[in-house]
mmCIF file with all atom_site columns, C-alpha atoms and ligand atoms in Angstrom:
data_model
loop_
_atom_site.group_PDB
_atom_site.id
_atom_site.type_symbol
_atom_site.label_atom_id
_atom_site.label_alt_id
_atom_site.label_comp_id
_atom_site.label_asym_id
_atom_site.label_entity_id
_atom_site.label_seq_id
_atom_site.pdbx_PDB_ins_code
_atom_site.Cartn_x
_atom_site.Cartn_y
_atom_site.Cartn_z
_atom_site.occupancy
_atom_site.B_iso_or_equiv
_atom_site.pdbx_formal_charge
_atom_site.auth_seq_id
_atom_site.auth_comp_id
_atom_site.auth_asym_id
_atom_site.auth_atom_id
_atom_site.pdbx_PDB_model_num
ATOM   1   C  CA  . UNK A 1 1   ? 161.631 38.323 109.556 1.00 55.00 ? 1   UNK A CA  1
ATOM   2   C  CA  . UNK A 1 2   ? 159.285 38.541 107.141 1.00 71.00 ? 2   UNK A CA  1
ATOM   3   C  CA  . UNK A 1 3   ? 161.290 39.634 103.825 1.00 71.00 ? 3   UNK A CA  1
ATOM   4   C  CA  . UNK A 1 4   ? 157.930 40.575 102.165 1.00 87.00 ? 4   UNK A CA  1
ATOM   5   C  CA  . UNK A 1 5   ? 157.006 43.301 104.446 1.00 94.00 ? 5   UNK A CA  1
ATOM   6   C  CA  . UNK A 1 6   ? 160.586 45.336 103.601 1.00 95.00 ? 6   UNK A CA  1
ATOM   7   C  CA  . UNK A 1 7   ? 159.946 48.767 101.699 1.00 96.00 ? 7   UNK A CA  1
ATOM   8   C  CA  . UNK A 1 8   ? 162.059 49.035 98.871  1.00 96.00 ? 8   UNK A CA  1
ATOM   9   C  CA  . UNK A 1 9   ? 162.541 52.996 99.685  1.00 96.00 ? 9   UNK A CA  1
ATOM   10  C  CA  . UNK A 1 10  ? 161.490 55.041 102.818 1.00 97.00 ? 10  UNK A CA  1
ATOM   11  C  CA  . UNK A 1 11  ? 160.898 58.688 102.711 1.00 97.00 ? 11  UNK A CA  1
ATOM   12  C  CA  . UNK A 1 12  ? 159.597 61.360 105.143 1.00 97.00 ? 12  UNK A CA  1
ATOM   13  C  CA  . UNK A 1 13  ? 156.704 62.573 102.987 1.00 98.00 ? 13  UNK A CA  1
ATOM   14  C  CA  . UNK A 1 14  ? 155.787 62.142 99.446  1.00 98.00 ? 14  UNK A CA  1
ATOM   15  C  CA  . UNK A 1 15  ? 157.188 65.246 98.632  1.00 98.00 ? 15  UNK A CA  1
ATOM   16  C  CA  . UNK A 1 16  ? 160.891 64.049 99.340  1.00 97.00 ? 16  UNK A CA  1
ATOM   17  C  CA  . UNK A 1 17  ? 159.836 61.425 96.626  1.00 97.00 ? 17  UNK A CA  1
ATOM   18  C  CA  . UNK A 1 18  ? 162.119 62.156 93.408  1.00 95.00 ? 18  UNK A CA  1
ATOM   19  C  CA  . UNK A 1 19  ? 159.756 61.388 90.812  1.00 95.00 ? 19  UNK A CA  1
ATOM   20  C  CA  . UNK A 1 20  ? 161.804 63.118 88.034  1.00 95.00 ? 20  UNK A CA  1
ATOM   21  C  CA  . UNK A 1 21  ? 164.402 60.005 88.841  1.00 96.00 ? 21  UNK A CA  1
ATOM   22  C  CA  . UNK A 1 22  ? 161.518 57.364 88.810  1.00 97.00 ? 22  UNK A CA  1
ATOM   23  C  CA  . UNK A 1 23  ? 160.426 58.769 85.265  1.00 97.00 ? 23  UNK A CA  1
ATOM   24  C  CA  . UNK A 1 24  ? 163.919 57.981 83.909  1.00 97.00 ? 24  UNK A CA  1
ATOM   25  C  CA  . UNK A 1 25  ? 163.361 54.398 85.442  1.00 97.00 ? 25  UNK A CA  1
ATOM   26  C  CA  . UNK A 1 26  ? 160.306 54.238 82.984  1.00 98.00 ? 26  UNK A CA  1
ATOM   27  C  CA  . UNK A 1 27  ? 158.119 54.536 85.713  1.00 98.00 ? 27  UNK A CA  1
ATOM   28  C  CA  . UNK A 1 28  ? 154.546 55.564 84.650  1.00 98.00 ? 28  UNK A CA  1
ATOM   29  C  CA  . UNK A 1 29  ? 151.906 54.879 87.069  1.00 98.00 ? 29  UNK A CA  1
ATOM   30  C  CA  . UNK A 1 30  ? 151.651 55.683 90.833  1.00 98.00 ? 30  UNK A CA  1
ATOM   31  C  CA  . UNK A 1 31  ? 149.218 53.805 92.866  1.00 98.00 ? 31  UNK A CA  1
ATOM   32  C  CA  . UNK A 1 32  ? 149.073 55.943 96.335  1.00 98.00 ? 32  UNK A CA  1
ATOM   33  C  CA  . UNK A 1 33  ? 147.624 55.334 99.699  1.00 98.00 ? 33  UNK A CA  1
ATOM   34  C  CA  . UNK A 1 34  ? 145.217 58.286 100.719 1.00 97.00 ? 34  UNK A CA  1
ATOM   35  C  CA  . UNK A 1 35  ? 144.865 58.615 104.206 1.00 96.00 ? 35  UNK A CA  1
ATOM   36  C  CA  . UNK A 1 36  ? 148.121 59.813 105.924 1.00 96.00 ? 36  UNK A CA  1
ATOM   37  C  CA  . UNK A 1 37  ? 149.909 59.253 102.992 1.00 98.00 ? 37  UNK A CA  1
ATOM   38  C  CA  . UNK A 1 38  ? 148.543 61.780 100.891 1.00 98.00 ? 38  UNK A CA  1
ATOM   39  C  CA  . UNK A 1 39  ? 146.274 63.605 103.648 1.00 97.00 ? 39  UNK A CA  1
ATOM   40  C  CA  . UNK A 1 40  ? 145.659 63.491 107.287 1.00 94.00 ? 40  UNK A CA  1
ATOM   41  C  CA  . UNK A 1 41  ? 142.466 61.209 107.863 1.00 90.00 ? 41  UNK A CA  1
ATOM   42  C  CA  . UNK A 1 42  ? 139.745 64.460 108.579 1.00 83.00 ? 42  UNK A CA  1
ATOM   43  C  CA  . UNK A 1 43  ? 141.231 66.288 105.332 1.00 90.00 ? 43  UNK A CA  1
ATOM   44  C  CA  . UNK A 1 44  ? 138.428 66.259 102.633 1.00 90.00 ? 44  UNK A CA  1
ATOM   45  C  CA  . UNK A 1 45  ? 139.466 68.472 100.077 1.00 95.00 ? 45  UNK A CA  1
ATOM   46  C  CA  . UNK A 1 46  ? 143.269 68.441 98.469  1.00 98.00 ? 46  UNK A CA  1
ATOM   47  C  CA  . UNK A 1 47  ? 145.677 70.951 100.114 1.00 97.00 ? 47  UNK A CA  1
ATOM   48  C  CA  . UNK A 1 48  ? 147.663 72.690 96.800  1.00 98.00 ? 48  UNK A CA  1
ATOM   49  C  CA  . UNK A 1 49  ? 150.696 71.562 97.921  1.00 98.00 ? 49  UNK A CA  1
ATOM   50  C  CA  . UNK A 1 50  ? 148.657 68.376 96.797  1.00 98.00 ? 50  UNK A CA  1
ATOM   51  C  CA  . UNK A 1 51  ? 147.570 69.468 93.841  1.00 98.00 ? 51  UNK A CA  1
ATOM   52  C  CA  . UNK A 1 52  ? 150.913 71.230 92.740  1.00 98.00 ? 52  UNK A CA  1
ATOM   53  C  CA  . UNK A 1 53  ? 153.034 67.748 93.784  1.00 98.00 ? 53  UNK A CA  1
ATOM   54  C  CA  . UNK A 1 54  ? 150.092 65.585 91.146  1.00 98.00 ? 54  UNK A CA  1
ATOM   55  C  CA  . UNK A 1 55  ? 150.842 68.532 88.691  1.00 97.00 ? 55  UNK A CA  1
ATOM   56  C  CA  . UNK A 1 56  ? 154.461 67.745 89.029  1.00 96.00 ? 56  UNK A CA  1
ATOM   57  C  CA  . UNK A 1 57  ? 153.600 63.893 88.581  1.00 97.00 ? 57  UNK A CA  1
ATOM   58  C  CA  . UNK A 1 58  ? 151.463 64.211 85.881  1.00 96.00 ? 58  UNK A CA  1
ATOM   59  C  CA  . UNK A 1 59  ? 154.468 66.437 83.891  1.00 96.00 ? 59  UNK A CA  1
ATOM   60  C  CA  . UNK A 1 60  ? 156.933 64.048 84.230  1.00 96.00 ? 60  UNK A CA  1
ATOM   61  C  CA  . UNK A 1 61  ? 154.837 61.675 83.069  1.00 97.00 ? 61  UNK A CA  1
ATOM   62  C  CA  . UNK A 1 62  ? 153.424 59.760 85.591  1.00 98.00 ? 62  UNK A CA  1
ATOM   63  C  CA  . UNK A 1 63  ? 150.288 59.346 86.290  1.00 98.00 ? 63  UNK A CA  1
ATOM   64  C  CA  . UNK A 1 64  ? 148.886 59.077 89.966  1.00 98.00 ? 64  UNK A CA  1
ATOM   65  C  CA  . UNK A 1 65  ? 146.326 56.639 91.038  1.00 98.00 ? 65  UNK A CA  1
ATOM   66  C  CA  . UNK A 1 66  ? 144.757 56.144 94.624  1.00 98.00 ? 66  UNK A CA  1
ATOM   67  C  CA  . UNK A 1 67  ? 144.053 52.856 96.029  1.00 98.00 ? 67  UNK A CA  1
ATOM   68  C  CA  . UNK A 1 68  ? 142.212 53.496 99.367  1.00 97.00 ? 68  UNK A CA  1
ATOM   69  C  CA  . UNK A 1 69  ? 141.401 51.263 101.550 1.00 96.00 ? 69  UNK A CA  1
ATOM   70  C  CA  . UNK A 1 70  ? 138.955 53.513 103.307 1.00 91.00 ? 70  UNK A CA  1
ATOM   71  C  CA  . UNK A 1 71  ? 135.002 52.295 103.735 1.00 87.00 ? 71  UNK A CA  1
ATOM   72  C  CA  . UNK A 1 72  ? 133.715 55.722 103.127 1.00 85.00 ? 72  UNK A CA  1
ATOM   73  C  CA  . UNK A 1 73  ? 133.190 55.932 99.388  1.00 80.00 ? 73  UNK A CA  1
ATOM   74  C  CA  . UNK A 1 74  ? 132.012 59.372 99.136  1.00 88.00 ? 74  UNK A CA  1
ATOM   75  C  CA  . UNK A 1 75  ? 135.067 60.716 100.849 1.00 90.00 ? 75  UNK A CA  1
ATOM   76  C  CA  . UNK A 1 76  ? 137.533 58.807 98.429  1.00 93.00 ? 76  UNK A CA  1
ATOM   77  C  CA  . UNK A 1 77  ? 135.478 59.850 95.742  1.00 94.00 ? 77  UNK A CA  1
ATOM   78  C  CA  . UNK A 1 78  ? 135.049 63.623 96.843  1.00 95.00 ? 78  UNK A CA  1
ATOM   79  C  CA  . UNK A 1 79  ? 138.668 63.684 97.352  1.00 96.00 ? 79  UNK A CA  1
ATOM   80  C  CA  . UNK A 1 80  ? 140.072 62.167 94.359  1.00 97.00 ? 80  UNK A CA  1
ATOM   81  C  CA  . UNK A 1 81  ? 137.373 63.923 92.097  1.00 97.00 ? 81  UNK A CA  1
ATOM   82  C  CA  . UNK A 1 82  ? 138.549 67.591 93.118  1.00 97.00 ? 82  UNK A CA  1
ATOM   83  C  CA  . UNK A 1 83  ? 142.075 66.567 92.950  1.00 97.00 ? 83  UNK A CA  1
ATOM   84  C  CA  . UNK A 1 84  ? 141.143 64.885 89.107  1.00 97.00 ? 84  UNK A CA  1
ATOM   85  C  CA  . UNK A 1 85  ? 142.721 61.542 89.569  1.00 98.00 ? 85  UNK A CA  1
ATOM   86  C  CA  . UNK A 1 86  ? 141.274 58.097 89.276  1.00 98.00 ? 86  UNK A CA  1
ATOM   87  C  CA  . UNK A 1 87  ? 140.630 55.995 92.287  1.00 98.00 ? 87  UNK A CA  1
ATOM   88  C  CA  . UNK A 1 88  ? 139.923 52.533 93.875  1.00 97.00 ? 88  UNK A CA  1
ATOM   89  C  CA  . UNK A 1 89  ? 138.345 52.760 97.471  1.00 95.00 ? 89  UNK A CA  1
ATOM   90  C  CA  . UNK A 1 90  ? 137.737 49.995 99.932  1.00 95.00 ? 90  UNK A CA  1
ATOM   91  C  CA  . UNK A 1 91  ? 140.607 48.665 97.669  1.00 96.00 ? 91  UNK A CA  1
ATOM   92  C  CA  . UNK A 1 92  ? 141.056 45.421 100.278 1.00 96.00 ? 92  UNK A CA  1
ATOM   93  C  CA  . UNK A 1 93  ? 144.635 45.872 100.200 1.00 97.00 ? 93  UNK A CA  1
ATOM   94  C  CA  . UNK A 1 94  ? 146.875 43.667 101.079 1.00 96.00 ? 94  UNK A CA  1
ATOM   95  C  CA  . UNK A 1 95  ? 145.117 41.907 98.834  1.00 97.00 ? 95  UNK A CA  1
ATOM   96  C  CA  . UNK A 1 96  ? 146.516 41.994 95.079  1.00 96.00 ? 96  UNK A CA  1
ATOM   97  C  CA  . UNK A 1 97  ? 142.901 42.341 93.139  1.00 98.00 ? 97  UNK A CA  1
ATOM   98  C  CA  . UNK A 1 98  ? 142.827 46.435 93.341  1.00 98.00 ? 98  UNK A CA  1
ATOM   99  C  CA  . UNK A 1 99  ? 146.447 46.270 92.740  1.00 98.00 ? 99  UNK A CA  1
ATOM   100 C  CA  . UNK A 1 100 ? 145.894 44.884 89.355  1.00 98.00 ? 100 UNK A CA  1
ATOM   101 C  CA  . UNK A 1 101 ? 142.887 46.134 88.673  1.00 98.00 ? 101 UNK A CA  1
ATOM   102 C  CA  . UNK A 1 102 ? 144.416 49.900 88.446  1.00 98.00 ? 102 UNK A CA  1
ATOM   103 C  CA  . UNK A 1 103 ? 147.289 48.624 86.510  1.00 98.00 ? 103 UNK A CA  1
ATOM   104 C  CA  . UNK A 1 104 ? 144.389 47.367 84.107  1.00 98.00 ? 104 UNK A CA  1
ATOM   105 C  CA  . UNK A 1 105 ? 142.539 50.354 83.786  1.00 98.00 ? 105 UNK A CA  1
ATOM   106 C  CA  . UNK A 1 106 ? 145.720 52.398 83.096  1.00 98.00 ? 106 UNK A CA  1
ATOM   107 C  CA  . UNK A 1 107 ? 147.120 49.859 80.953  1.00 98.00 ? 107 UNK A CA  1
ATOM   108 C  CA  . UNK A 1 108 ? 150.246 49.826 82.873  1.00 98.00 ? 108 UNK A CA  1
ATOM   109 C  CA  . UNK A 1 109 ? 152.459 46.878 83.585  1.00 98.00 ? 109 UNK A CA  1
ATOM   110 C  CA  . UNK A 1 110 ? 154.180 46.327 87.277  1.00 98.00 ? 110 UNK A CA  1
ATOM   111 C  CA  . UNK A 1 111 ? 157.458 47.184 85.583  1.00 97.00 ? 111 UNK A CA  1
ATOM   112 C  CA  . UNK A 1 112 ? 156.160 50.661 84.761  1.00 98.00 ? 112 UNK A CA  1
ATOM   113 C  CA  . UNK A 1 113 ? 154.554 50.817 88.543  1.00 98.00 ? 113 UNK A CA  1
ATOM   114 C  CA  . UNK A 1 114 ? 155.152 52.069 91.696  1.00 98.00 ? 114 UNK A CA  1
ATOM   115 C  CA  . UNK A 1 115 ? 153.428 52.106 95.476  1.00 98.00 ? 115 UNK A CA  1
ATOM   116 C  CA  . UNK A 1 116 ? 153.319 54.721 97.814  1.00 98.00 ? 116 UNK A CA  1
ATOM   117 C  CA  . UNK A 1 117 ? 151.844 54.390 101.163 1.00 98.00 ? 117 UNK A CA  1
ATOM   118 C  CA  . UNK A 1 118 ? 152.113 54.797 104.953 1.00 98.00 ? 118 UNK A CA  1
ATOM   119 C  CA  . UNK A 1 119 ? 151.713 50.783 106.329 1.00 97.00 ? 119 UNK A CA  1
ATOM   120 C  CA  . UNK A 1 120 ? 153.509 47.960 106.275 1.00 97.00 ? 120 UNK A CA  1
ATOM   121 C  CA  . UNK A 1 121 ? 150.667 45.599 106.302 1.00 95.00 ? 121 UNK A CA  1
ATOM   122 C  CA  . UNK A 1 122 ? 148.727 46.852 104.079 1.00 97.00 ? 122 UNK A CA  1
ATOM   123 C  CA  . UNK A 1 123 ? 150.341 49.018 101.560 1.00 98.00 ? 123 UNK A CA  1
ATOM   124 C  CA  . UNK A 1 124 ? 153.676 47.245 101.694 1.00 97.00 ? 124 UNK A CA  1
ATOM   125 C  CA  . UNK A 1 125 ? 152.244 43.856 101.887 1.00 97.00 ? 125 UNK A CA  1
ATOM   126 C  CA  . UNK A 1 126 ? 150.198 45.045 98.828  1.00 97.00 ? 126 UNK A CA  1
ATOM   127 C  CA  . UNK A 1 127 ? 153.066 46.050 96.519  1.00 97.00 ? 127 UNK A CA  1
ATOM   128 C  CA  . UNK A 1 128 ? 155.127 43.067 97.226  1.00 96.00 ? 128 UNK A CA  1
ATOM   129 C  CA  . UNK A 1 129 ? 152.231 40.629 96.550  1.00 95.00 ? 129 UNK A CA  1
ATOM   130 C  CA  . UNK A 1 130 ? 151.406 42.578 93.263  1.00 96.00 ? 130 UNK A CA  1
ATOM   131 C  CA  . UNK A 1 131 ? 154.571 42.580 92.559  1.00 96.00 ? 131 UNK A CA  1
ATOM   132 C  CA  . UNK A 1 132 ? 155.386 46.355 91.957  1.00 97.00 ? 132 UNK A CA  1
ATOM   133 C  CA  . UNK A 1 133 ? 157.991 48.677 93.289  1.00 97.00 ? 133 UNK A CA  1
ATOM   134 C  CA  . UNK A 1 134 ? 157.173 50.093 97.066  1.00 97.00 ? 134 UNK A CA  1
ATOM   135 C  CA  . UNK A 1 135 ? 158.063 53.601 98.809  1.00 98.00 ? 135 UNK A CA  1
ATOM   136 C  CA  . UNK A 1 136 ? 157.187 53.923 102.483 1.00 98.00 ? 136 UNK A CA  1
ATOM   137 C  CA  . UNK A 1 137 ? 156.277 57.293 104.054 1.00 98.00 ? 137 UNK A CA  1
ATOM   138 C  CA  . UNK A 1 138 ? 155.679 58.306 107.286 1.00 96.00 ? 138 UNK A CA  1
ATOM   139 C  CA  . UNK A 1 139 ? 152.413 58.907 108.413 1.00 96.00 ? 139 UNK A CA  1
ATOM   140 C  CA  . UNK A 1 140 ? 151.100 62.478 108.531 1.00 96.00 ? 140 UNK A CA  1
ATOM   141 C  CA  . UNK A 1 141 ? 149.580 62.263 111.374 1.00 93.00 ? 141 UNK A CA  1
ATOM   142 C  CA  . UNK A 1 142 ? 149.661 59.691 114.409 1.00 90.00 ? 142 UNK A CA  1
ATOM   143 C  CA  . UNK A 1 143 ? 147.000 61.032 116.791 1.00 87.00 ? 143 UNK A CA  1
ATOM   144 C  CA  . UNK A 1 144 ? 145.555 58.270 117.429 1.00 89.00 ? 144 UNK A CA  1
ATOM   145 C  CA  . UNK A 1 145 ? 146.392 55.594 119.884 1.00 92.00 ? 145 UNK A CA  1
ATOM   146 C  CA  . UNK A 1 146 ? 145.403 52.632 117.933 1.00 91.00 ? 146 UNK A CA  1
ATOM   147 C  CA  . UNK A 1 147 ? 147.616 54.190 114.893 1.00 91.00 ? 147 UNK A CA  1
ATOM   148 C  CA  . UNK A 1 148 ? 150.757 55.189 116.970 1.00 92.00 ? 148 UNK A CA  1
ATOM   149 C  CA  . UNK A 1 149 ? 150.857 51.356 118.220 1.00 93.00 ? 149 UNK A CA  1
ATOM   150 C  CA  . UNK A 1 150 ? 150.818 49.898 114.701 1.00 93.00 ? 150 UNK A CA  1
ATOM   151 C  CA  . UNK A 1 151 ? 153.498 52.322 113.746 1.00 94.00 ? 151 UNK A CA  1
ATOM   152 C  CA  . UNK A 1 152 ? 155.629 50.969 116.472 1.00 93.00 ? 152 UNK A CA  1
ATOM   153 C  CA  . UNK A 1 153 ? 154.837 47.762 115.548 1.00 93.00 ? 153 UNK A CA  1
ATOM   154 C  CA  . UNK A 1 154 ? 156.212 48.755 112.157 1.00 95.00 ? 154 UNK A CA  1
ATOM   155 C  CA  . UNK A 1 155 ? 159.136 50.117 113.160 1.00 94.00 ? 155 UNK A CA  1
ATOM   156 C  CA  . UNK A 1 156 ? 161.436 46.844 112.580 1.00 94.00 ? 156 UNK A CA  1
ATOM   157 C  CA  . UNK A 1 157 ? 160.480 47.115 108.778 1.00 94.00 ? 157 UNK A CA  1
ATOM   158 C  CA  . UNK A 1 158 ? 160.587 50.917 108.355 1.00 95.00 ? 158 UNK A CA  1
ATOM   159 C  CA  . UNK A 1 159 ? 164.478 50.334 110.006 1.00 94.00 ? 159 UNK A CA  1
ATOM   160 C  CA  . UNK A 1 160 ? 165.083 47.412 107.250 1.00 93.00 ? 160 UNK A CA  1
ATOM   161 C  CA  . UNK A 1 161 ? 163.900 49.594 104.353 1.00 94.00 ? 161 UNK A CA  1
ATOM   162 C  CA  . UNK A 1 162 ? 166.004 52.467 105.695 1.00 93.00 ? 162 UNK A CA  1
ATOM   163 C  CA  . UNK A 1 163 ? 169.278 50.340 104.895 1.00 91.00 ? 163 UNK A CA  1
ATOM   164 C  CA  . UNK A 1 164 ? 167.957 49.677 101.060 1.00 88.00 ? 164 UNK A CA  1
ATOM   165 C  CA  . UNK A 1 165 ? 167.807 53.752 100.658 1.00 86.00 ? 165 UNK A CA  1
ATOM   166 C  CA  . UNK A 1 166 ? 171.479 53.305 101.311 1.00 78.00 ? 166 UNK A CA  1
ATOM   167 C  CA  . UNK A 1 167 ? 172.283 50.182 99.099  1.00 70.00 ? 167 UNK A CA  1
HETATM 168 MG MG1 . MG  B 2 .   ? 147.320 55.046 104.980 1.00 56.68 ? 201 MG  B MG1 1
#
C-alpha cells in the first residue's frame, strides 16, 4: 500500500468541508481541483452555490486557488475569471512545480495550505509530494466509463482516508 496516496480527510462535496475549523488551524490558502471537484466537467460558468461557498472562503480568511490540470486554457481561465480567483491550468499535477508555484504567488507556506480535489493520483499524489494538507471529495459526476473505473480503482485509498476522518 502505497502510504502516499492516503487522503488526510474525505468528504462528500466541498461544501461538507468546515473551513471555519481549518481557519482556526491557520489555514490560509486553498489550492482546489476544478473539474468534478468544484464543477462537473461541461460546467463553464460558476453555479452560486460556487460563488457563495468562495465568498464563505474568502471571509474566513482563506483564500481559494485552482490548480487544474485541464488542457483547455480558455475554459480554466473563463471559469476562474467569472468566479474572481487565481488559477494554474495544465498544472501537471502530480507533479509538485504548480503546487509550489501557487504557494509562491500567494506567499503562502505548506503549513498555511491545504488541497482539495477528486483523485488519488493526481490531486492526492500532488499534496503529499508538495507536502501540504489533502481533503478528498467525491466526484460530481462519474458519467463516464473511463472515470467510473479510476474511481474504483481508487476506492482502496478513499476507504483508508475514511478511517483518518475518524482518528
Ligand atoms: Mg478532478
Amino acid at each position: 500500500m502505497a502510504w502516499s496516496l492516503i487522503p488526510d480527510r474525505v468528504y462528500s462535496s466541498i461544501y461538507d468541508i468546515d473551513t471555519e475549523a481549518l481557519a482556526e488551524a491557520g489555514v490560509r490558502l486553498m489550492l482546489a481541483d476544478l473539474d468534478n471537484t468544484i464543477a462537473p466537467y461541461s460546467v463553464s460558468k460558476p453555479s452560486e452555490a460556487v460563488r457563495t461557498w468562495t465568498d464563505s472562503l474568502r471571509n474566513s480568511g482563506i483564500d481559494l486557488f485552482i490548480l487544474s490540470n485541464n488542457r483547455s486554457a480558455w475554459r480554466t481561465h473563463d471559469y476562474c475569471t467569472m468566479l474572481g480567483v487565481p488559477y494554474i491550468t495544465h498544472a501537471g499535477k502530480p507533479k509538485i512545480a504548480a503546487f509550489r508555484r501557487a504557494m509562491e504567488q500567494m506567499g503562502r507556506t505548506p503549513a498555511e495550505t491545504v488541497m482539495v480535489g477528486d483523485q488519488i493520483f493526481t490531486d492526492v499524489a500532488g499534496a503529499k509530494n508538495a507536502g501540504i494538507l489533502i481533503l478528498l471529495v467525491r466526484p460530481i459526476r462519474l458519467d463516464n466509463p473511463f472515470r467510473a473505473l479510476r474511481y474504483a480503482a481508487e476506492q482502496p485509498f478513499r476507504a483508508l482516508g475514511r478511517k483518518r476522518n475518524r482518528a
